[in-house]
Coordinates of C-alpha atoms in Angstrom, one line a residue:
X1 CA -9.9 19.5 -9.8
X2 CA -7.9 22.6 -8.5
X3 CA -8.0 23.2 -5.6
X4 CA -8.3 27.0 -3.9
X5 CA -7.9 25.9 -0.5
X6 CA -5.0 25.4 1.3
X7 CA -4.7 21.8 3.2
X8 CA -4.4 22.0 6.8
X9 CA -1.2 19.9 6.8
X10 CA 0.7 21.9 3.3
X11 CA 4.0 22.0 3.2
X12 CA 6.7 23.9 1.5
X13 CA 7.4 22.7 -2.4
X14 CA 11.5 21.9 -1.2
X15 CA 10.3 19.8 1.7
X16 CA 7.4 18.5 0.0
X17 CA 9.3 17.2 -2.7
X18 CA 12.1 15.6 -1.1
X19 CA 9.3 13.6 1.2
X20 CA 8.0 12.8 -2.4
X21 CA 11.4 11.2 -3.5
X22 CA 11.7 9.5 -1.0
X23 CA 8.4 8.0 -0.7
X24 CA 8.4 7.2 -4.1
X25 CA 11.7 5.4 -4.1
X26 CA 11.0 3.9 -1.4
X27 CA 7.8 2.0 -2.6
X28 CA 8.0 -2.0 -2.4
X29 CA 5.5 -5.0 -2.5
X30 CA 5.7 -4.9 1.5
X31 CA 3.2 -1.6 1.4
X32 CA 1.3 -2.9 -1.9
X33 CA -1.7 -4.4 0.2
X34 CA -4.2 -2.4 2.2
X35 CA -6.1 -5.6 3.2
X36 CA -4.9 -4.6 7.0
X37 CA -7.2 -2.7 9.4
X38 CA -6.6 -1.5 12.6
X39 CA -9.2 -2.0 15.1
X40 CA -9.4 -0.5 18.6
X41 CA -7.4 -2.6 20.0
X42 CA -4.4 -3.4 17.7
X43 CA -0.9 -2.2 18.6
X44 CA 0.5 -0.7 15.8
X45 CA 2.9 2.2 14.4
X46 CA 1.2 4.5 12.0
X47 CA 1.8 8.3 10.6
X48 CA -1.7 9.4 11.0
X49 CA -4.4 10.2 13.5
X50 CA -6.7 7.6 14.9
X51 CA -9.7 7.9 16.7
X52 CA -8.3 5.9 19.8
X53 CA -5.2 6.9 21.6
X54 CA -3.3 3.9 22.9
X55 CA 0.1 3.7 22.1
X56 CA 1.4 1.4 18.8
X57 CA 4.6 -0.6 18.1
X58 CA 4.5 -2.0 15.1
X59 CA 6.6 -2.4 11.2
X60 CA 4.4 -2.3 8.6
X61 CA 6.7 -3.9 6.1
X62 CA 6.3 -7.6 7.5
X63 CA 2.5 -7.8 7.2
X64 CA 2.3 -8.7 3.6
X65 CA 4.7 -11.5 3.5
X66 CA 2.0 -13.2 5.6
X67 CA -0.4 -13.8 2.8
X68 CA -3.4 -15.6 5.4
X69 CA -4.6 -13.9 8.8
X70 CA -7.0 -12.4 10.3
X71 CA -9.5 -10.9 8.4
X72 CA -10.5 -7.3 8.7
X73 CA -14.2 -7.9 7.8
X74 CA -14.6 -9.2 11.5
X75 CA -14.4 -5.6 12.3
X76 CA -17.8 -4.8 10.6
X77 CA -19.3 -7.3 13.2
X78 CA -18.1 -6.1 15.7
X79 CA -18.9 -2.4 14.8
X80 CA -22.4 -3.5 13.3
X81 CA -21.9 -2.2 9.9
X82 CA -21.4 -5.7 7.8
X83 CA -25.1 -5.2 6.9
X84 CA -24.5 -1.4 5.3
X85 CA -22.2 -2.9 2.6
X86 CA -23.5 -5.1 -0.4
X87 CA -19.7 -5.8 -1.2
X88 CA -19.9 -9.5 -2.6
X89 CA -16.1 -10.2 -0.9
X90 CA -18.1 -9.7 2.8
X91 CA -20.6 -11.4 1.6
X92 CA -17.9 -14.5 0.7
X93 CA -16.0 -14.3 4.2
X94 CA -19.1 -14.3 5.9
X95 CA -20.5 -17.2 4.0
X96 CA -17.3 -19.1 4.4
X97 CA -16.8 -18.5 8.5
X98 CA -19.8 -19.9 9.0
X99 CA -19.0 -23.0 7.2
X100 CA -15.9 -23.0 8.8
X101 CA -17.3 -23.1 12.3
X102 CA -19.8 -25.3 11.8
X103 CA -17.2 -27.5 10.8
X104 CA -15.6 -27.2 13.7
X105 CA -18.6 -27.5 16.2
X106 CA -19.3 -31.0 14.3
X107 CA -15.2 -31.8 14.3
X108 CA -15.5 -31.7 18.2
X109 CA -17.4 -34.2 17.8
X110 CA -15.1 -36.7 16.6
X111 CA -12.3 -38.5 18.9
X112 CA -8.8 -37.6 18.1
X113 CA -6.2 -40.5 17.0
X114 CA -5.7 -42.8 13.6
X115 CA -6.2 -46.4 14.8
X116 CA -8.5 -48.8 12.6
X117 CA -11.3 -48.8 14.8
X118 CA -11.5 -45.1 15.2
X119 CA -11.4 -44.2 11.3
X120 CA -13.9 -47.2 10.5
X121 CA -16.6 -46.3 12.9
X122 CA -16.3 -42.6 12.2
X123 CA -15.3 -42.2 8.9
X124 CA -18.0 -40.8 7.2
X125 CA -17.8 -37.8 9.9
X126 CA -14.0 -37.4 9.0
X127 CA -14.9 -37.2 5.2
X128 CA -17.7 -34.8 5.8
X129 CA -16.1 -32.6 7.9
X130 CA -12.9 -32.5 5.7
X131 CA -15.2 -31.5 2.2
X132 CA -16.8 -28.6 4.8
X133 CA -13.1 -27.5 5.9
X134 CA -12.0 -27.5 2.2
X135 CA -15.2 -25.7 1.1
X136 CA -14.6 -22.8 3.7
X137 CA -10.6 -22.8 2.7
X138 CA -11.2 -22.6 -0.9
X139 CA -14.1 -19.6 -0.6
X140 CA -11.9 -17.6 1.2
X141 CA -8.9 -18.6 3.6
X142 CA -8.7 -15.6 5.7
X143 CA -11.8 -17.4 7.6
X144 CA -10.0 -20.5 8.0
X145 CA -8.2 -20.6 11.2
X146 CA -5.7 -23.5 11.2
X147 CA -5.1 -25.1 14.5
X148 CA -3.9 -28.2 16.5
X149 CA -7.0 -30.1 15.6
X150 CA -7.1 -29.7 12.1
X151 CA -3.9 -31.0 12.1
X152 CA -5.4 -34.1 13.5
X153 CA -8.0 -34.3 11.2
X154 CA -5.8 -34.2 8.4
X155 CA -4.1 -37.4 10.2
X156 CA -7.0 -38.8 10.4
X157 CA -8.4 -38.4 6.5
X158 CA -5.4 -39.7 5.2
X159 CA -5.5 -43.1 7.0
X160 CA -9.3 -42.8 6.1
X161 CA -8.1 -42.4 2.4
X162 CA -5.5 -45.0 2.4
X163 CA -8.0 -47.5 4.2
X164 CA -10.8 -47.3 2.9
X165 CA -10.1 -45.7 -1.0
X166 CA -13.3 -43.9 -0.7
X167 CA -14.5 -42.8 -4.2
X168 CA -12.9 -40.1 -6.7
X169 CA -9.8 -41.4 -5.3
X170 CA -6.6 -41.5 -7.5
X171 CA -3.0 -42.9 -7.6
X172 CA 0.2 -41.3 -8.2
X173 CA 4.1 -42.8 -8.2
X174 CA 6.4 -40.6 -5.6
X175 CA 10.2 -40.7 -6.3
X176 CA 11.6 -42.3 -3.1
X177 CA 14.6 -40.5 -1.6
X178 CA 17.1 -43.8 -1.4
X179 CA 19.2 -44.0 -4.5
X180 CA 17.5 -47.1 -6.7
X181 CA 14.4 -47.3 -4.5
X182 CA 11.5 -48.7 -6.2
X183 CA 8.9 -45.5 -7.0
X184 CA 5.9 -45.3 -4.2
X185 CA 2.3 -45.6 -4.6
X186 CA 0.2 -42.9 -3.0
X187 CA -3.6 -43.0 -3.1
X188 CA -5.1 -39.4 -2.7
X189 CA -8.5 -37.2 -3.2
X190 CA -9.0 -33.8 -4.0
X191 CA -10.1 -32.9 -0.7
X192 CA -6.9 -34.5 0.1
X193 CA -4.2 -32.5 -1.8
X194 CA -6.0 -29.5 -1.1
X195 CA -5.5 -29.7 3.0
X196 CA -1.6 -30.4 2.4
X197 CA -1.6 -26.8 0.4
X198 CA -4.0 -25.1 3.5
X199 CA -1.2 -26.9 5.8
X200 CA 1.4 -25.7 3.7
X201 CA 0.1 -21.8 2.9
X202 CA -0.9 -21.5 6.6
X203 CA 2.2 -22.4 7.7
X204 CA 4.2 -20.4 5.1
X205 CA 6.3 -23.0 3.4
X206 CA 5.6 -21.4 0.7
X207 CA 8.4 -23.0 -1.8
X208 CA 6.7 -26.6 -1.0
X209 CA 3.6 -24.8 -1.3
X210 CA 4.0 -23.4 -4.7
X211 CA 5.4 -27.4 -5.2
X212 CA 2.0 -28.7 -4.7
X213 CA -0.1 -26.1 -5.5
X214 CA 1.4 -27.2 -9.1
X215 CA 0.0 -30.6 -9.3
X216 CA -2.9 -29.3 -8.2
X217 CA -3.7 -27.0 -10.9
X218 CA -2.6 -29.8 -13.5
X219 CA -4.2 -32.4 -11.8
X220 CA -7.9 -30.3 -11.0
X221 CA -9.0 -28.5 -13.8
X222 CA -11.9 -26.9 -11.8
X223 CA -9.5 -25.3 -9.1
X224 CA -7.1 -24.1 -11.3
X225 CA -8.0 -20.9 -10.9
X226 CA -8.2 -20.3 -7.3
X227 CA -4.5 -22.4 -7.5
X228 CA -3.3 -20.0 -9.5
X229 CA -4.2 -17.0 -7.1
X230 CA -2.7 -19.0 -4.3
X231 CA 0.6 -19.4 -5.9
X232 CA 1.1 -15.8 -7.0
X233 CA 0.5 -15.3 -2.9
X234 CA 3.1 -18.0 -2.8
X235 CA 5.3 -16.2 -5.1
X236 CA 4.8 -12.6 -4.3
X237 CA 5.6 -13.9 -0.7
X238 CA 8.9 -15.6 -2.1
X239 CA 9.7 -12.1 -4.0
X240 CA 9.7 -14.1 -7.2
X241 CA 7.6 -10.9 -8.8
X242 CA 7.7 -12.0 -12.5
X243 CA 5.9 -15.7 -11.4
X244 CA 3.2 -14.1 -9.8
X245 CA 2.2 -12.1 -12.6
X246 CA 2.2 -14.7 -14.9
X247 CA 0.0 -16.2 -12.3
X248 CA -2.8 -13.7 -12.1
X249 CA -2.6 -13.1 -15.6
X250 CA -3.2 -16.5 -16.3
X251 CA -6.3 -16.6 -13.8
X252 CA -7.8 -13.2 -15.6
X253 CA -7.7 -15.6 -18.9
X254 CA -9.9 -18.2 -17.1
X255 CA -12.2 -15.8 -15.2
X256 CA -12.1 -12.4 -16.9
X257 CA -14.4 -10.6 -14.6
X258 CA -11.7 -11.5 -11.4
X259 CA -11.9 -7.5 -10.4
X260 CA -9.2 -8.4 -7.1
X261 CA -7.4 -9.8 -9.5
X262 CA -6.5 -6.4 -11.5
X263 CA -6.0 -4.7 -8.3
X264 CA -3.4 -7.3 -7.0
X265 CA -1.5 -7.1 -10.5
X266 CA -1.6 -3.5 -10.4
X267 CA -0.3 -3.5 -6.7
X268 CA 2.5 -6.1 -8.1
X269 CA 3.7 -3.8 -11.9
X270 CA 3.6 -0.1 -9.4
X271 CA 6.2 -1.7 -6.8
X272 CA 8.1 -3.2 -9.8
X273 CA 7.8 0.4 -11.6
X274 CA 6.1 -1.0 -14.6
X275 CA 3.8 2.5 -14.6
X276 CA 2.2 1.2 -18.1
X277 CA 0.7 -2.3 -16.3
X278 CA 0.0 -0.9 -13.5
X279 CA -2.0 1.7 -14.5
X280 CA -3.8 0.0 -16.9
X281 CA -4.6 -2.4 -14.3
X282 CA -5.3 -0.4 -11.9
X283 CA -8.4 1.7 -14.2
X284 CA -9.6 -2.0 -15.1
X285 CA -10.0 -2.7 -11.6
X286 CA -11.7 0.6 -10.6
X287 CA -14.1 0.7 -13.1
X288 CA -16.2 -2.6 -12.0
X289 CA -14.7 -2.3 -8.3
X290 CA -17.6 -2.7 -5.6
X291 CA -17.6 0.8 -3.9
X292 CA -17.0 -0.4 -0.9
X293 CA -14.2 -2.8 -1.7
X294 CA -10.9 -2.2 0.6
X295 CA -8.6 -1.9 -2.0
X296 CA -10.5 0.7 -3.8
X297 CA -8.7 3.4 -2.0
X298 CA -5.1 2.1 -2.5
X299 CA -6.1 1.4 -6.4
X300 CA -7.3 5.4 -6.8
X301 CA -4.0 6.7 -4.9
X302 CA -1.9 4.4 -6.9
X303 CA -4.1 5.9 -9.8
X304 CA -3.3 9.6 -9.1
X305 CA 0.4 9.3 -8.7
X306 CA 0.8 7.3 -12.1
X307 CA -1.5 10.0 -13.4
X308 CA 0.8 12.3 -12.1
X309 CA 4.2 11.2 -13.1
X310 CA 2.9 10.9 -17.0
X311 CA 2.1 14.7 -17.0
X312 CA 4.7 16.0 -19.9
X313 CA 7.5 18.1 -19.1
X314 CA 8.5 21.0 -20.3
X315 CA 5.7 23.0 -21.2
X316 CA 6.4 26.6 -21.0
X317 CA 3.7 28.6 -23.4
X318 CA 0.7 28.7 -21.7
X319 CA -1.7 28.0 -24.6
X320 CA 0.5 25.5 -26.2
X321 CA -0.2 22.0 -27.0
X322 CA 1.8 20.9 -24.7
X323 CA 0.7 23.0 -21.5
X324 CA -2.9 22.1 -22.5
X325 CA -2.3 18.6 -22.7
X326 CA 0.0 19.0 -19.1
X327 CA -3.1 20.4 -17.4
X328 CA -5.5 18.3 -18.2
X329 CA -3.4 15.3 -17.0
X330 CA -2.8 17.3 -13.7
X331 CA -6.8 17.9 -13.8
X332 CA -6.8 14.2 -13.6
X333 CA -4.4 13.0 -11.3
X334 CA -6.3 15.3 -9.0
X335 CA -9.7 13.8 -10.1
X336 CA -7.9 10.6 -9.0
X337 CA -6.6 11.9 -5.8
X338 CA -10.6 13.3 -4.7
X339 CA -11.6 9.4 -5.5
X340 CA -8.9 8.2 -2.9
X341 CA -10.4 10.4 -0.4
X342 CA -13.9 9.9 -0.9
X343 CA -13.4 5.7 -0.9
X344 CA -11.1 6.6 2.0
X345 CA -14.1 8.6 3.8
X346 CA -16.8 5.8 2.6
X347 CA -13.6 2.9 4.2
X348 CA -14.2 4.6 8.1
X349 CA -17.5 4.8 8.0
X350 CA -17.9 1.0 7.6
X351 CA -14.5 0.6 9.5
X352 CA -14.4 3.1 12.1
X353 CA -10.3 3.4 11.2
X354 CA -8.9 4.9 8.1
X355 CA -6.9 2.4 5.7
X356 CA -3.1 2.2 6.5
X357 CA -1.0 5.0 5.4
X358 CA 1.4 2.6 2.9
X359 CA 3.8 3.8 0.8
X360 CA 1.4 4.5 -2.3
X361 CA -1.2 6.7 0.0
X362 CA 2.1 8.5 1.4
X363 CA 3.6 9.4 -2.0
X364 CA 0.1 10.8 -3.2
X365 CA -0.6 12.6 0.2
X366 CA 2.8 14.3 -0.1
X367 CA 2.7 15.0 -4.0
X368 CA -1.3 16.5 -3.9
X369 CA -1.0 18.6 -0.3
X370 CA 2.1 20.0 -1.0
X371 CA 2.3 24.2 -1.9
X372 CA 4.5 26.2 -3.6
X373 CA 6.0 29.2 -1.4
X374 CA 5.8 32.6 -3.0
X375 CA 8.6 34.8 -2.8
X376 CA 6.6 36.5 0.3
X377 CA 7.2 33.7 1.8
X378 CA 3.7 32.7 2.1
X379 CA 2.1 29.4 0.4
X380 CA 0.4 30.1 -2.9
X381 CA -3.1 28.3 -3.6
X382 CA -2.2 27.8 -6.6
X383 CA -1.1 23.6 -6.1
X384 CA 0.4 23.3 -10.3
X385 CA 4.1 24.7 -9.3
X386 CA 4.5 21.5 -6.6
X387 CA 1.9 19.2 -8.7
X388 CA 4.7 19.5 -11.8
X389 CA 7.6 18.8 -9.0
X390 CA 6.3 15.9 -7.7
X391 CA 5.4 14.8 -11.2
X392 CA 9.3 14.8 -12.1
X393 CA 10.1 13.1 -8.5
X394 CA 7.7 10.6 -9.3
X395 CA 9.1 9.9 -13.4
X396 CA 12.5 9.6 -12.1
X397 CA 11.2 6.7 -9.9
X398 CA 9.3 4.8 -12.4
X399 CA 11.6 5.8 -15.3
X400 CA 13.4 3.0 -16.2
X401 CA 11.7 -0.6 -15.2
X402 CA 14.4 -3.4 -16.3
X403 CA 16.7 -1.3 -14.1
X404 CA 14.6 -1.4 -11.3
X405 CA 14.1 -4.8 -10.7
X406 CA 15.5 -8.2 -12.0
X407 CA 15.0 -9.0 -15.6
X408 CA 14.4 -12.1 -14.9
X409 CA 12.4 -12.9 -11.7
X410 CA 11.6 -9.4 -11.3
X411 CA 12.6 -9.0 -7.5
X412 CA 13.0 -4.9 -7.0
X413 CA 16.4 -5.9 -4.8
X414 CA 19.6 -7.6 -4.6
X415 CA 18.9 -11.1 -3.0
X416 CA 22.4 -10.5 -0.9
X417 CA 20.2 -7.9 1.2
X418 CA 18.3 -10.4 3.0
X419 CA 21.5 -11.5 5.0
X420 CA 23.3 -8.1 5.2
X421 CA 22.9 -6.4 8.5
X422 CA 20.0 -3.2 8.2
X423 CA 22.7 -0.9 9.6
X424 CA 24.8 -1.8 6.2
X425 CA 24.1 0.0 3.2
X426 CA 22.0 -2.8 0.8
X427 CA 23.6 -3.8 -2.5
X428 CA 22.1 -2.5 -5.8
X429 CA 20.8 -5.0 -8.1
X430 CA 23.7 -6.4 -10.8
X431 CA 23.2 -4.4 -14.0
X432 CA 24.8 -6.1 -17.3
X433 CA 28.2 -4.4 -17.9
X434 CA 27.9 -4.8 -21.4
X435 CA 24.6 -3.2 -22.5
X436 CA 23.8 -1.8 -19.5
X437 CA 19.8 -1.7 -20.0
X438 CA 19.4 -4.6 -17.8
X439 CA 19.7 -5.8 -14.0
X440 CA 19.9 -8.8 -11.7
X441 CA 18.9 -9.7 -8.0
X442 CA 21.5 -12.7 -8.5
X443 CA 24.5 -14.2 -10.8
X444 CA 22.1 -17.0 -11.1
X445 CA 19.3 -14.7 -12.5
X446 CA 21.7 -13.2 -14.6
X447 CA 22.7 -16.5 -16.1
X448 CA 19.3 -17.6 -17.1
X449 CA 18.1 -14.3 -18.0
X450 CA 21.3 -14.3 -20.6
X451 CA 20.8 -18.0 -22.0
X452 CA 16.9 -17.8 -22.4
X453 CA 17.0 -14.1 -24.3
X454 CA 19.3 -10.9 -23.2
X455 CA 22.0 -12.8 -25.3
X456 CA 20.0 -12.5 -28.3
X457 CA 19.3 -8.7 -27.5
X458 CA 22.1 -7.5 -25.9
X459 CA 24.6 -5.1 -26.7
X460 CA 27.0 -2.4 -26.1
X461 CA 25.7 0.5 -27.3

C-alpha cells in the first residue's frame, strides 16, 4: 500500500539509493539467518535502537558459520512469554531441553572412566542415557549443550558397544591408514554414529562431519532426513552453496510440509542472487509459516525486495500496460514490506528485542523509507520516484546469477579471499574468458565445472 506519511527516519532518493546499492551488493549467507536474538544482556553491535542501553561490540558476519548455539527461545522463559506462542518449533526445543537435562541429572549419576568393571555394572544406564542424549540432539540441537561429560560418555558407550555388542548392532570394514594393512572391523549402533556427528557438528569439523553424516543417511533410512538438514548446515558453513541446496531440496522430497526448510533455501538462492528460487521459496514458506515463527520476518523482507527488483522498467505512459503492471508490483512489494513489520512488531512482543538488522532487513528498510526530494527541496510523499530507484539498484544486484557466484559449488566469492588481508581489496570470482557467462571461486572449480558440462555449452559469442 502507498504510503501518505512520511517515515520519521526518510532520506533523500541520492542517499537513499546509494545505501540501497550497497546493501544490496553487499548481501551474503553470513546475514541470511535471523535465528539470533539479543537479550538484555548480550554485547553486541547493531544499527538500531534497543530498549536497553549498554554498550555492544560485536560482528554480525561470524554468527552464522556457527550453525549450533544457544537458542533464542530461552528468552521467552525468561521473559514469560513461551506460553503466548503456539509455534510448534518452541514447542520442539522445549520438549527436547527437557529431555536433554534429565539426561543429564541421571548422567551424574554414573562414574566417569571405561574399565570393564565400570561399563559391565553400569551399562544399561550408559545405554539409556545415550538413546535420551540422541533423542534430544536429533529433536533439536540448539538444546543440546555439549560438554566435558558427554565426551566421557561417549567413551564410555563405545567400549559398552564393543564389549558387550548390545542389540541392533552392526559391522563395517575401515580402510587402515598403513599401506597393505589388513581392513578393520568396527562394531557400531545407531545411537552410536549419531554422537560422533553431535561431537563432530558441535565442534565444527564440519568436513568430517559432512563425512559421516554420509554414511549415516545411507546407512539409516529413518534419519535421512534430519541428516540431510544437518549437512546443508555442514555445507552452508563450508560455503559449498550448490551442496546445500541439493540438500534441502532433497529433504523437501521426503517431507514436503518441511516449512524451515523453504525459508533456509530461500535464505541460501537470495545470497546466491538466484531471485527466481528464492522467491518462490520464500512465498512457499510464508504461506504455511506459524505466525510467530522467527524467520517470518526475514522471509517477508526478503519478499518485498525481490518484489521490488522484478517491477518493469521503463514505463513512461501512465495508463499503459506497462505502468499498470509496474504499479501493481510496487503495490506489492509494499504489501510485502507492511508484513515484515507487523511479524517484526508480533517478534518483540514475544522477544522483548527486535530481530537483527541483517543485510536483507537493511536493503528493504533503505529501499521502502527512502523519499524523493522535490525541486523545493522538500521530501515528496509520494514514495514511487525512490520505490522505482531502488528497484533498479536492486536488479543490477541480482541480475546476472552464474556471474555472481561459482558455477559450480556456488560460493558468492573467490576462495583466495579467505587468506588475503581485509585491508586488501578481495579478488573477483574467475569468469571463463571464452564465453564469459560463467564464473569460478577456484581453478579447481573451474576444471570440474568445464569437464562435467560448460564444455558442452560453452562458447564465444
Amino acid at each position: 500500500m502507498m504510503t501518505d506519511t512520511l517515515p520519521a527516519s526518510a532520506t533523500t532518493n541520492e542517499d537513499a539509493l546509494a545505501k540501497v546499492v550497497a546493501a544490496a551488493e553487499q548481501v551474503s549467507l553470513d546475514d541470511s539467518e535471523t535465528e539470533h536474538v539479543h537479550g538484555e544482556n548480550c554485547c553486541h553491535d547493531h544499527d538500531h535502537d534497543h530498549d536497553h542501553d549498554h554498550e555492544h561490540d560485536h560482528d554480525h558476519s561470524s554468527e552464522p558459520s556457527r550453525p549450533q548455539g544457544r537458542n533464542d527461545y530461552d528468552l521467552l522463559e525468561i521473559r514469560g512469554t513461551n506460553d503466548q506462542t503456539t509455534d510448534p518449533l518452541v514447542k520442539t526445543y522445549f520438549e527436547a531441553r527437557e529431555v536433554f537435562l534429565n539426561a543429564m541429572e541421571r548422567l551424574d549419576g554414573i562414574p566417569e572412566g571405561a574399565d570393564d568393571e565400570l561399563i559391565e555394572k553400569h551399562k544399561d544406564e550408559i545405554a539409556s542415557v545415550t538413546g535420551e542424549l540422541m533423542r534430544a540432539f536429533m529433536m533439536d540441537e540448539k538444546a543440546c549443550a555439549m560438554n566435558q561429560r558427554i565426551l566421557k560418555l561417549a567413551e564410555q558407550y563405545e567400549t559398552y558397544v564393543q564389549k558387550c555388542n548390545p542389540e541392533g548392532t552392526s559391522t563395517v570394514a575401515v580402510e587402515s591408514d598403513d599401506d597393505g594393512a589388513e581392513q578393520k572391523t568396527t562394531i557400531y549402533t545407531k545411537d552410536s554414529v549419531v554422537f560422533v556427528i553431535w561431537i563432530l557438528y558441535s565442534g565444527q569439523q564440519f568436513a568430517h562431519c559432512i563425512h559421516t553424516l554420509g554414511f549415516a543417511i545411507t546407512e539409516f533410512e529413518a534419519l535421512r532426513p534430519r541428516m540431510l538438514e544437518f549437512r546443508a548446515s555442514c555445507h552452508m558453513a563450508l560455503r559449498n552453496y550448490k551442496a546445500c541446496t541439493n540438500d534441502l531440496e532433497e529433504v523437501l522430497t521426503l517431507k514436503p510440509d518441511s516449512s524451515e526448510i523453504h525459508s533456509m533455501l530461500g535464505n541460501v538462492y537470495y545470497a546466491t542472487h538466484q531471485a527466481l528460487d528464492a522467491t518462490h521459496h520464500f512465498k512457499s514458506f510464508v504461506e504455511v509459516a506459524h505466525p510467530d515463527s522467527r524467520t517470518l520476518p526475514n522471509a517477508y523482507f526478503a519478499l518485498a525486495n525481490l518484489t521490488l527488483q522484478s517491477a518493469p522498467s521503463g514505463a513512461t505512459k501512465k495508463k499503459s500496460n506497462q505502468a499498470l503492471k509496474q504499479t501493481a508490483v510496487l503495490k506489492e512489494a509494499q504489501d510485502y514490506y507492511q508484513k515484515a513489520q507487523t511479524a517484526d512488531v508480533r517478534f518483540k512482543e514475544l522477544y522483548g528485542v527486535p530481530t537483527a538488522l541483517n543485510e536483507v532487513k537493511r536493503t528493504a528498510v533503505m529501499a521502502f523509507q527512502a523519499r524523493s526530494a522535490g525541486r523545493d527541496g522538500l521530501l515528496s510523499t509520494d514514495s514511487t520516484p525512490a520505490l522505482l530507484e531502488a528497484s533498479e539498484a536492486l536488479k543490477r544486484s541480482f541480475k546476472n546469477p552464474s556471474i555472481s557466484s561459482c558455477a559450480n559449488c556456488g560460493r558468492p566469492d573467490n576462495v583466495a579471499n579467505a587468506e588475503r588481508s581485509p585491508g586488501l581489496k578481495p579478488k573477483p570470482l574467475i569468469k571463463c574468458n571464452k564465453c564469459n557467462k560463467v564464473a569460478y571461486c577456484s581453478r579447481p572449480c573451474q576444471i570440474n565445472h568445464w569437464n562435467a558440462a560448460h564444455k558442452n555449452t560453452c562458447n564465444k559469442k
